[in-house]
Amino acid sequence: MYDARVTRSRSLDPLGNDCVGCPGARRCWSDDAGATDGSADVPFPARRGSQLEDGVTLFLEGERASAVYMVMSGCLMLRQSNIDGTERVVGFRLPGELVGMDSWIRGEHSYSARAAGMVGICRLHLPPAGSGGASRSLLDRLLLKCALQMERNAPPWPGLPAIERVATFIEDFAARARVKGSASSPIKLPMTRADIGSYLGLAEETVVRALTQLRKRRLLRVRARRNPR
Amino acid sequence: MYDARVTRSRSLDPLGNDCVGCPGARRCWSDDAGATDGSADVPFPARRGSQLEDGVTLFLEGERASAVYMVMSGCLMLRQSNIDGTERVVGFRLPGELVGMDSWIRGEHSYSARAAGMVGICRLHLPPAGSGGASRSLLDRLLLKCALQMERNAPPWPGLPAIERVATFIEDFAARARVKGSASSPIKLPMTRADIGSYLGLAEETVVRALTQLRKRRLLRVRARRNPR
DNA sequence: CGGCCACTTGAAAACCTTCAACCTATGTGG
DNA sequence: CCACATAGGTTGAAGGTTTTCAAGTGGCCG
């Protein structure tokens, strides 16, 4: 159904094999509280700047995990199978966020990752987890990222009413999607209402009604999607 | 309300300042998939084997985070304030699990931790996050733990009906509470139904009704708590 | 003993899901 | 180019689940 072809990016150095000199390195590695020296020269083995077309699968659930990815632009959607065979959305990954840390440890992906819209990613080549092959500086930064992302991996508290769960989700997504420091600007939701519902544990219709409410109360401005899918 | 006094443990070496020679070190550090050499000699600076009485607060939300903790026995309950001032349970930590990794990074606890029943903990003295002061071996193991815990930090998918959410919770909690490799034995739930409800986003009464159902269907055996609180 | 706390149960109300229909934009084939 | 199919989105009504409110039980402790 989906073409898994990965097209080469138009970035300056598509073959770059580490983060040194990458114009985005600062964004990837230096945006966190408690960051150390602020240096963006991170000599991590990496394949830089691949572009995934909308709908392309980065990896599938159950696949052997050979790398950790960092999102550079766009949005990755993570899905996991339920016991009954249905699928649910378990997370979204936005620029500057890591994907597949847990898979790296376990050796196998526990969820699949698909591009929601156009997505730019870097593939980090890490030595096998626990092998002791990773450099101190690498470990230091990975741990930082990892610990920080622990907070954002959970959907809004399920005890909230639907409208607040949707509102919280939008707020969180927007905060993560916006470039750090930039003023508030309209953001794009690259997933369907059904995807949001799946993530929040709500029916698609409930998400729609919640968004309608938020719009009516002037808490949100919703524009039609220009290019669905 | 609660006495924050920490009593000294009866362990062999209550003043031990690292994990070398600790009989529990293997349990703490070598129980994970992909573990490297299997060595339990982990020279981490640590204060070993403090015991917390039931209800004692280990740290409060908003406090400056000065250490990371590892649970050795019992159960820690993590709570976080909502915007409206109410509190919800955001997690439970069981033996072998880390508490406060994210706090360590951010420098401040984003949730409070309280002993649910008698709890044994070790306090790991880590250099400030990102300072580069941590050893490679320490980082390696912390990252392993951290990445593994990312999976267990989320409550069961909110889209499930209440009874399945409760069942999933009990199952997960039991699996984590049981000593690795031991046969299934009755486990103790050291929290109230209200706490479970708060964690799952369900009303206390709904949890009670779900447990009643599971008991009626012979999927669960529930015994009255011997010592409430 | 009396009070408190955890737990339990019942009934009504609120909320969310489900089902069904419809709308609009996009893309495809004749 | 138009007809049609498809996918995402939206709305209404019915039905089911969960919450809320109210009341009551039993154990523990001062």
Coordinates of C-alpha atoms (C1' of nucleotides) in Angstrom, one line a residue:
Chain A
M1 CA 0.0 0.0 0.0
Y2 CA 2.7 2.4 0.9
D3 CA 5.9 2.9 -0.9
A4 CA 8.8 2.4 1.4
R5 CA 11.3 4.1 -0.8
V6 CA 13.4 6.6 0.9
T7 CA 14.3 9.6 -1.2
R8 CA 17.5 11.5 -0.8
S9 CA 17.3 14.8 0.8
R10 CA 18.1 18.1 -0.8
S11 CA 20.2 19.1 2.2
L12 CA 23.7 20.4 1.7
D13 CA 25.5 17.2 2.7
P14 CA 23.2 14.3 2.3
L15 CA 26.1 11.9 2.7
G16 CA 27.5 13.4 5.9
N17 CA 28.3 10.7 8.3
D18 CA 28.3 12.6 11.6
C19 CA 26.8 15.8 13.1
V20 CA 29.9 17.9 12.8
G21 CA 29.1 20.9 10.6
C22 CA 25.4 20.0 10.3
P23 CA 23.4 23.3 10.5
G24 CA 20.7 21.5 12.5
A25 CA 23.0 20.0 15.1
R26 CA 22.4 22.8 17.5
R27 CA 18.7 22.2 17.3
C28 CA 19.0 18.5 17.8
W29 CA 21.4 18.5 20.7
S30 CA 21.6 21.8 22.4
D31 CA 18.0 22.7 23.0
D32 CA 17.6 21.0 26.4
A33 CA 17.6 22.4 29.9
G34 CA 20.9 21.6 31.6
A35 CA 22.8 21.3 28.4
T36 CA 26.4 21.3 29.1
D37 CA 28.9 23.2 27.0
G38 CA 26.5 24.3 24.3
S39 CA 28.8 22.9 21.7
A40 CA 27.0 21.7 18.6
D41 CA 30.0 19.7 17.3
V42 CA 28.7 16.3 18.0
P43 CA 30.8 13.6 16.3
F44 CA 28.1 11.0 16.2
P45 CA 28.1 8.5 13.5
A46 CA 24.9 9.4 11.6
R47 CA 23.4 9.3 8.1
R48 CA 22.0 12.8 7.7
G49 CA 19.0 14.3 6.2
S50 CA 16.9 11.5 4.6
Q51 CA 13.4 12.5 3.5
L52 CA 10.4 10.3 3.9
E53 CA 7.3 10.9 1.8
D54 CA 3.9 11.0 3.4
G55 CA 2.8 7.6 4.5
V56 CA 6.1 5.9 4.1
T57 CA 7.0 3.3 6.8
L58 CA 10.3 3.9 8.5
F59 CA 10.1 0.6 10.4
L60 CA 7.6 -2.0 11.3
E61 CA 6.6 -3.5 14.6
G62 CA 8.6 -6.6 15.3
E63 CA 11.4 -5.6 13.0
R64 CA 15.0 -5.9 14.2
A65 CA 16.1 -2.5 15.4
S66 CA 19.4 -1.5 13.9
A67 CA 19.4 2.2 14.5
V68 CA 18.0 5.1 16.5
Y69 CA 16.4 7.9 14.6
M70 CA 16.1 11.6 15.2
V71 CA 13.3 13.6 13.6
M72 CA 14.6 16.7 11.9
S73 CA 11.4 18.0 10.4
G74 CA 7.8 16.9 10.1
C75 CA 6.1 14.3 12.3
L76 CA 6.5 10.6 12.8
M77 CA 3.4 8.6 14.0
L78 CA 4.0 5.5 16.1
R79 CA 1.5 2.6 16.1
Q80 CA 1.3 -0.5 18.1
S81 CA -0.9 -3.6 17.7
N82 CA -3.4 -4.6 20.3
I83 CA -3.9 -8.2 21.4
D84 CA -7.1 -8.4 19.3
G85 CA -5.3 -7.4 16.1
T86 CA -6.5 -3.8 16.0
E87 CA -3.9 -1.0 16.0
R88 CA -3.6 2.1 18.1
V89 CA -1.5 5.2 17.9
V90 CA 1.0 5.3 20.7
G91 CA 2.8 8.5 20.0
F92 CA 4.0 11.2 17.8
R93 CA 7.6 12.3 17.3
L94 CA 8.5 15.9 16.4
P95 CA 11.7 17.6 15.4
G96 CA 14.5 17.1 17.9
E97 CA 13.0 14.0 19.3
L98 CA 14.5 10.5 19.3
V99 CA 12.7 7.5 18.0
G100 CA 13.6 3.9 18.9
M101 CA 15.7 4.2 22.0
D102 CA 13.7 1.4 23.7
S103 CA 13.9 -0.6 20.5
W104 CA 17.7 -0.1 20.5
I105 CA 17.8 -1.6 24.0
R106 CA 15.5 -4.5 23.3
G107 CA 16.8 -5.2 19.8
E108 CA 13.4 -5.1 18.2
H109 CA 10.8 -2.5 17.5
S110 CA 7.7 -2.7 19.7
Y111 CA 5.8 -0.3 17.4
S112 CA 5.9 0.8 13.8
A113 CA 6.8 4.3 12.6
R114 CA 5.2 6.0 9.7
A115 CA 5.7 9.5 8.2
A116 CA 2.7 11.8 8.8
G117 CA 3.3 14.2 6.0
M118 CA 6.8 14.9 4.7
V119 CA 9.4 13.9 7.3
G120 CA 13.1 14.5 7.6
I121 CA 15.2 12.2 9.7
C122 CA 18.7 11.4 10.7
R123 CA 19.7 7.8 11.3
L124 CA 22.1 7.5 14.2
H125 CA 24.4 4.5 14.0
L126 CA 24.9 3.4 17.6
P127 CA 26.9 0.4 18.8
P128 CA 24.8 -2.4 20.2
A129 CA 23.1 -1.4 23.5
G130 CA 25.1 -2.2 26.5
S131 CA 28.1 -3.3 24.5
G132 CA 30.1 -0.5 26.0
G133 CA 30.9 0.7 22.5
A134 CA 29.3 4.1 22.8
S135 CA 31.4 7.1 23.6
R136 CA 30.9 8.9 26.9
S137 CA 29.8 12.1 25.2
L138 CA 27.2 10.1 23.1
L139 CA 25.9 8.3 26.2
D140 CA 25.7 11.6 28.1
R141 CA 23.5 13.2 25.4
L142 CA 21.4 10.2 24.7
L143 CA 20.6 9.9 28.4
L144 CA 19.6 13.5 28.5
K145 CA 17.3 13.2 25.6
C146 CA 15.9 9.9 26.9
A147 CA 15.1 11.2 30.3
L148 CA 13.5 14.3 29.0
Q149 CA 11.3 12.4 26.6
M150 CA 10.0 10.2 29.4
E151 CA 7.8 13.1 30.3
R152 CA 6.2 13.5 26.9
N153 CA 5.6 9.9 26.1
A154 CA 2.3 9.7 27.9
P155 CA -1.0 11.0 26.5
P156 CA -2.9 13.5 28.6
W157 CA -4.4 12.1 31.7
P158 CA -7.3 9.8 30.9
G159 CA -9.4 11.1 33.7
L160 CA -10.0 14.4 32.0
P161 CA -13.2 15.0 30.0
A162 CA -12.8 14.5 26.3
I163 CA -12.6 18.2 25.4
E164 CA -9.8 18.9 27.8
R165 CA -7.9 15.9 26.7
V166 CA -8.1 17.1 23.1
A167 CA -7.2 20.6 24.2
T168 CA -4.2 19.4 26.2
F169 CA -3.1 17.3 23.2
I170 CA -3.2 20.2 20.8
E171 CA -1.4 22.4 23.2
D172 CA 1.4 19.9 23.8
F173 CA 1.7 19.1 20.2
A174 CA 1.9 22.7 19.2
A175 CA 4.5 23.5 21.9
R176 CA 6.7 20.7 20.6
A177 CA 6.1 21.5 16.9
R178 CA 7.0 25.2 17.2
V179 CA 10.6 26.0 16.8
K180 CA 12.0 26.9 20.1
G181 CA 11.8 30.6 20.8
S182 CA 9.7 31.5 17.9
A183 CA 6.4 33.3 18.4
S184 CA 3.1 31.4 18.2
S185 CA 2.3 30.6 14.7
P186 CA -0.4 28.4 13.1
I187 CA 0.7 24.8 13.2
K188 CA -0.3 21.9 11.0
L189 CA -1.8 18.8 12.4
P190 CA -0.5 16.1 10.0
M191 CA -2.7 13.3 11.4
T192 CA -6.3 12.5 11.0
R193 CA -9.0 13.0 13.7
A194 CA -9.2 9.2 13.9
D195 CA -5.4 9.1 14.7
I196 CA -5.9 11.7 17.4
G197 CA -8.8 9.7 18.8
S198 CA -6.8 6.5 18.7
Y199 CA -4.0 8.2 20.6
L200 CA -6.3 9.7 23.2
G201 CA -8.6 6.8 23.6
L202 CA -11.5 8.6 22.1
A203 CA -13.8 8.0 19.1
E204 CA -13.1 10.0 16.0
E205 CA -16.5 11.7 16.3
T206 CA -15.7 12.8 19.9
V207 CA -12.5 14.4 18.7
V208 CA -14.4 16.3 16.0
R209 CA -17.0 17.5 18.5
A210 CA -14.3 18.6 20.9
L211 CA -12.6 20.6 18.2
T212 CA -15.9 22.1 17.2
Q213 CA -16.5 23.1 20.8
L214 CA -13.0 24.6 21.2
R215 CA -13.5 26.5 18.0
K216 CA -16.9 27.9 19.1
R217 CA -15.4 29.0 22.3
R218 CA -12.7 30.9 20.4
L219 CA -10.0 28.8 22.1
L220 CA -8.8 27.5 18.8
R221 CA -8.8 28.4 15.2
V222 CA -9.2 25.5 12.8
R223 CA -8.5 25.8 9.2
A224 CA -9.3 23.2 6.6
R225 CA -6.4 21.1 5.5
R226 CA -5.0 22.3 2.2
N227 CA -3.7 18.9 1.1
P228 CA -5.3 16.0 2.9
R229 CA -3.1 13.0 3.2
Chain B
M1 CA 0.6 14.8 58.2
Y2 CA 3.2 12.3 57.4
D3 CA 6.5 11.9 59.2
A4 CA 9.4 12.3 56.8
R5 CA 11.9 10.6 59.0
V6 CA 13.9 8.0 57.3
T7 CA 14.8 5.0 59.5
R8 CA 18.0 3.1 59.0
S9 CA 17.8 -0.2 57.4
R10 CA 18.7 -3.5 59.0
S11 CA 20.7 -4.5 56.0
L12 CA 24.2 -5.8 56.4
D13 CA 25.9 -2.6 55.4
P14 CA 23.7 0.4 55.9
L15 CA 26.5 2.8 55.4
G16 CA 27.8 1.2 52.2
N17 CA 28.6 3.9 49.7
D18 CA 28.6 2.0 46.5
C19 CA 27.0 -1.2 45.1
V20 CA 30.1 -3.3 45.3
G21 CA 29.4 -6.3 47.5
C22 CA 25.7 -5.4 47.8
P23 CA 23.8 -8.7 47.7
G24 CA 21.0 -7.0 45.8
A25 CA 23.2 -5.4 43.1
R26 CA 22.6 -8.3 40.7
R27 CA 18.9 -7.7 41.0
C28 CA 19.2 -3.9 40.5
W29 CA 21.6 -3.9 37.6
S30 CA 21.7 -7.2 35.8
D31 CA 18.1 -8.1 35.3
D32 CA 17.6 -6.5 31.9
A33 CA 17.6 -7.9 28.5
G34 CA 20.8 -7.1 26.6
A35 CA 22.8 -6.8 29.8
T36 CA 26.4 -6.8 29.0
D37 CA 28.9 -8.7 31.1
G38 CA 26.6 -9.7 33.9
S39 CA 29.0 -8.2 36.4
A40 CA 27.2 -7.0 39.5
D41 CA 30.2 -5.1 40.7
V42 CA 29.0 -1.6 40.0
P43 CA 31.0 1.0 41.8
F44 CA 28.3 3.6 41.9
P45 CA 28.3 6.1 44.6
A46 CA 25.2 5.2 46.6
R47 CA 23.7 5.3 50.0
R48 CA 22.4 1.8 50.5
G49 CA 19.3 0.4 52.0
S50 CA 17.3 3.1 53.6
Q51 CA 13.8 2.1 54.8
L52 CA 10.8 4.3 54.4
E53 CA 7.7 3.7 56.6
D54 CA 4.3 3.6 55.0
G55 CA 3.1 7.0 53.9
V56 CA 6.5 8.7 54.3
T57 CA 7.3 11.3 51.6
L58 CA 10.6 10.7 49.8
F59 CA 10.4 14.0 47.9
L60 CA 7.9 16.6 47.0
E61 CA 6.8 18.1 43.7
G62 CA 8.8 21.2 43.0
E63 CA 11.7 20.2 45.3
R64 CA 15.2 20.5 44.0
A65 CA 16.3 17.1 42.8
S66 CA 19.7 16.1 44.3
A67 CA 19.7 12.4 43.7
V68 CA 18.2 9.5 41.8
Y69 CA 16.7 6.7 43.7
M70 CA 16.3 3.0 43.1
V71 CA 13.6 1.0 44.7
M72 CA 14.9 -2.2 46.4
S73 CA 11.6 -3.4 48.0
G74 CA 8.0 -2.3 48.3
C75 CA 6.4 0.3 46.2
L76 CA 6.7 4.0 45.7
M77 CA 3.7 6.0 44.5
L78 CA 4.2 9.1 42.3
R79 CA 1.7 12.0 42.4
Q80 CA 1.4 15.1 40.4
S81 CA -0.7 18.2 40.7
N82 CA -3.2 19.2 38.1
I83 CA -3.7 22.8 37.1
D84 CA -6.9 22.9 39.2
G85 CA -5.1 22.0 42.3
T86 CA -6.3 18.4 42.5
E87 CA -3.7 15.6 42.5
R88 CA -3.4 12.5 40.4
V89 CA -1.3 9.4 40.6
V90 CA 1.1 9.3 37.7
G91 CA 3.0 6.1 38.4
F92 CA 4.2 3.3 40.7
R93 CA 7.8 2.2 41.1
L94 CA 8.7 -1.3 42.1
P95 CA 11.9 -3.1 43.0
G96 CA 14.7 -2.6 40.5
E97 CA 13.1 0.6 39.0
L98 CA 14.6 4.0 39.0
V99 CA 12.9 7.1 40.3
G100 CA 13.8 10.6 39.4
M101 CA 15.8 10.3 36.2
D102 CA 13.8 13.1 34.6
S103 CA 14.0 15.2 37.8
W104 CA 17.8 14.7 37.8
I105 CA 17.9 16.1 34.3
R106 CA 15.6 19.0 35.0
G107 CA 17.0 19.8 38.4
E108 CA 13.6 19.7 40.0
H109 CA 11.0 17.0 40.8
S110 CA 7.9 17.2 38.7
Y111 CA 6.0 14.8 40.9
S112 CA 6.1 13.8 44.6
A113 CA 7.0 10.3 45.7
R114 CA 5.5 8.6 48.7
A115 CA 6.0 5.1 50.2
A116 CA 3.0 2.8 49.7
G117 CA 3.7 0.4 52.5
M118 CA 7.2 -0.3 53.7
V119 CA 9.7 0.7 51.1
G120 CA 13.5 0.1 50.8
I121 CA 15.4 2.4 48.6
C122 CA 19.0 3.2 47.6
R123 CA 20.0 6.8 46.9
L124 CA 22.4 7.1 44.0
H125 CA 24.7 10.1 44.2
L126 CA 25.1 11.2 40.6
P127 CA 27.1 14.2 39.4
P128 CA 24.9 17.0 38.0
A129 CA 23.2 16.0 34.8
G130 CA 25.1 16.8 31.7
S131 CA 28.2 17.9 33.6
G132 CA 30.2 15.1 32.1
G133 CA 31.0 13.9 35.6
A134 CA 29.4 10.5 35.3
S135 CA 31.5 7.5 34.4
R136 CA 31.0 5.7 31.1
S137 CA 29.8 2.5 32.9
L138 CA 27.3 4.5 35.0
L139 CA 25.9 6.2 32.0
D140 CA 25.7 3.0 30.1
R141 CA 23.6 1.3 32.8
L142 CA 21.5 4.3 33.5
L143 CA 20.6 4.7 29.8
L144 CA 19.7 1.0 29.7
K145 CA 17.4 1.4 32.7
C146 CA 16.0 4.6 31.5
A147 CA 15.1 3.3 28.0
L148 CA 13.5 0.2 29.4
Q149 CA 11.4 2.1 31.8
M150 CA 10.1 4.3 29.1
E151 CA 7.8 1.4 28.1
R152 CA 6.3 0.9 31.5
N153 CA 5.7 4.5 32.4
A154 CA 2.4 4.8 30.6
P155 CA -0.9 3.6 32.0
P156 CA -2.9 1.1 30.0
W157 CA -4.4 2.5 26.8
P158 CA -7.4 4.8 27.7
G159 CA -9.5 3.5 24.9
L160 CA -10.1 0.2 26.6
P161 CA -13.2 -0.4 28.7
A162 CA -12.7 0.0 32.5
I163 CA -12.6 -3.6 33.3
E164 CA -9.8 -4.3 30.9
R165 CA -7.8 -1.3 32.0
V166 CA -8.0 -2.5 35.6
A167 CA -7.1 -6.1 34.5
T168 CA -4.1 -4.8 32.5
F169 CA -3.0 -2.7 35.4
I170 CA -3.1 -5.6 37.8
E171 CA -1.3 -7.9 35.4
D172 CA 1.5 -5.3 34.7
F173 CA 1.8 -4.5 38.4
A174 CA 2.0 -8.2 39.3
A175 CA 4.6 -8.9 36.7
R176 CA 6.8 -6.1 37.9
A177 CA 6.2 -6.9 41.6
R178 CA 7.1 -10.6 41.3
V179 CA 10.8 -11.4 41.7
K180 CA 12.1 -12.3 38.3
G181 CA 12.0 -16.0 37.6
S182 CA 9.9 -16.9 40.6
A183 CA 6.5 -18.7 40.1
S184 CA 3.3 -16.8 40.3
S185 CA 2.4 -16.0 43.9
P186 CA -0.2 -13.8 45.4
I187 CA 0.9 -10.2 45.3
K188 CA -0.1 -7.3 47.5
L189 CA -1.6 -4.1 46.2
P190 CA -0.3 -1.5 48.5
M191 CA -2.4 1.3 47.2
T192 CA -6.1 2.1 47.6
R193 CA -8.8 1.7 45.0
A194 CA -8.9 5.4 44.7
D195 CA -5.2 5.5 43.9
I196 CA -5.7 2.9 41.2
G197 CA -8.6 4.9 39.8
S198 CA -6.6 8.1 39.8
Y199 CA -3.8 6.4 37.9
L200 CA -6.2 4.8 35.4
G201 CA -8.5 7.8 35.0
L202 CA -11.4 6.0 36.5
A203 CA -13.6 6.6 39.5
E204 CA -12.9 4.7 42.6
E205 CA -16.3 3.0 42.4
T206 CA -15.6 1.9 38.8
V207 CA -12.4 0.2 40.0
V208 CA -14.3 -1.6 42.7
R209 CA -16.9 -2.8 40.2
A210 CA -14.2 -3.9 37.8
L211 CA -12.5 -5.9 40.5
T212 CA -15.8 -7.5 41.5
Q213 CA -16.4 -8.5 37.9
L214 CA -12.9 -10.0 37.6
R215 CA -13.4 -11.9 40.8
K216 CA -16.8 -13.2 39.7
R217 CA -15.3 -14.4 36.4
R218 CA -12.6 -16.3 38.4
L219 CA -9.9 -14.3 36.7
L220 CA -8.7 -12.9 39.9
R221 CA -8.7 -13.8 43.5
V222 CA -9.0 -10.8 45.9
R223 CA -8.3 -11.1 49.5
A224 CA -9.1 -8.4 52.0
R225 CA -6.1 -6.3 53.0
R226 CA -4.7 -7.4 56.3
N227 CA -3.3 -4.1 57.2
P228 CA -4.9 -1.1 55.5
R229 CA -2.7 2.0 55.1
Chain C
dC1 C1' -17.2 3.0 72.1
dG2 C1' -17.0 6.2 68.4
dG3 C1' -14.6 8.1 64.6
dC4 C1' -12.1 7.5 60.5
dC5 C1' -10.9 5.2 56.5
dA6 C1' -11.1 2.0 52.9
dC7 C1' -14.3 -0.4 50.6
dT8 C1' -18.8 -1.6 48.6
dT9 C1' -23.4 -1.2 46.5
dG10 C1' -27.5 1.0 44.2
dA11 C1' -29.8 4.5 41.3
dA12 C1' -29.8 8.6 38.5
dA13 C1' -27.4 11.6 35.5
dA14 C1' -23.8 12.7 32.5
dC15 C1' -20.8 11.6 29.1
dC16 C1' -19.0 9.0 25.3
dT17 C1' -19.5 5.6 21.7
dT18 C1' -21.9 3.7 18.0
dC19 C1' -24.5 3.8 14.0
dA20 C1' -26.1 6.1 10.1
dA21 C1' -26.2 9.6 7.0
dC22 C1' -24.2 13.3 4.5
dC23 C1' -20.6 16.6 2.8
dT24 C1' -16.4 18.0 0.4
dA25 C1' -12.1 17.6 -1.8
dT26 C1' -9.1 14.7 -4.4
dG27 C1' -7.9 11.5 -7.7
dT28 C1' -9.0 8.1 -11.4
dG29 C1' -10.9 6.0 -15.5
dG30 C1' -13.8 6.3 -19.3
Chain D
dC1 C1' -14.1 16.8 -19.0
dC2 C1' -17.3 14.4 -16.3
dA3 C1' -18.7 10.5 -13.4
dC4 C1' -17.5 8.0 -9.9
dA5 C1' -14.9 6.2 -6.1
dT6 C1' -12.4 7.2 -2.0
dA7 C1' -10.8 9.4 2.2
dG8 C1' -11.3 12.6 5.7
dG9 C1' -14.4 15.2 8.0
dT10 C1' -19.0 16.5 10.2
dT11 C1' -23.6 16.1 12.4
dG12 C1' -27.8 13.8 14.7
dA13 C1' -29.9 10.3 17.5
dA14 C1' -29.9 6.1 20.2
dG15 C1' -27.8 3.3 23.4
dG16 C1' -24.3 1.9 26.6
dT17 C1' -20.7 2.8 29.9
dT18 C1' -18.9 5.5 33.5
dT19 C1' -19.4 9.1 36.9
dT20 C1' -21.7 11.1 40.6
dC21 C1' -24.4 11.0 44.6
dA22 C1' -26.0 8.7 48.5
dA23 C1' -25.9 5.3 51.8
dG24 C1' -24.0 1.6 54.3
dT25 C1' -20.4 -2.0 56.0
dG26 C1' -16.3 -3.6 58.5
dG27 C1' -11.8 -3.1 60.5
dC28 C1' -8.6 -0.4 63.2
dC29 C1' -7.2 2.9 66.7
dG30 C1' -7.5 6.5 70.0

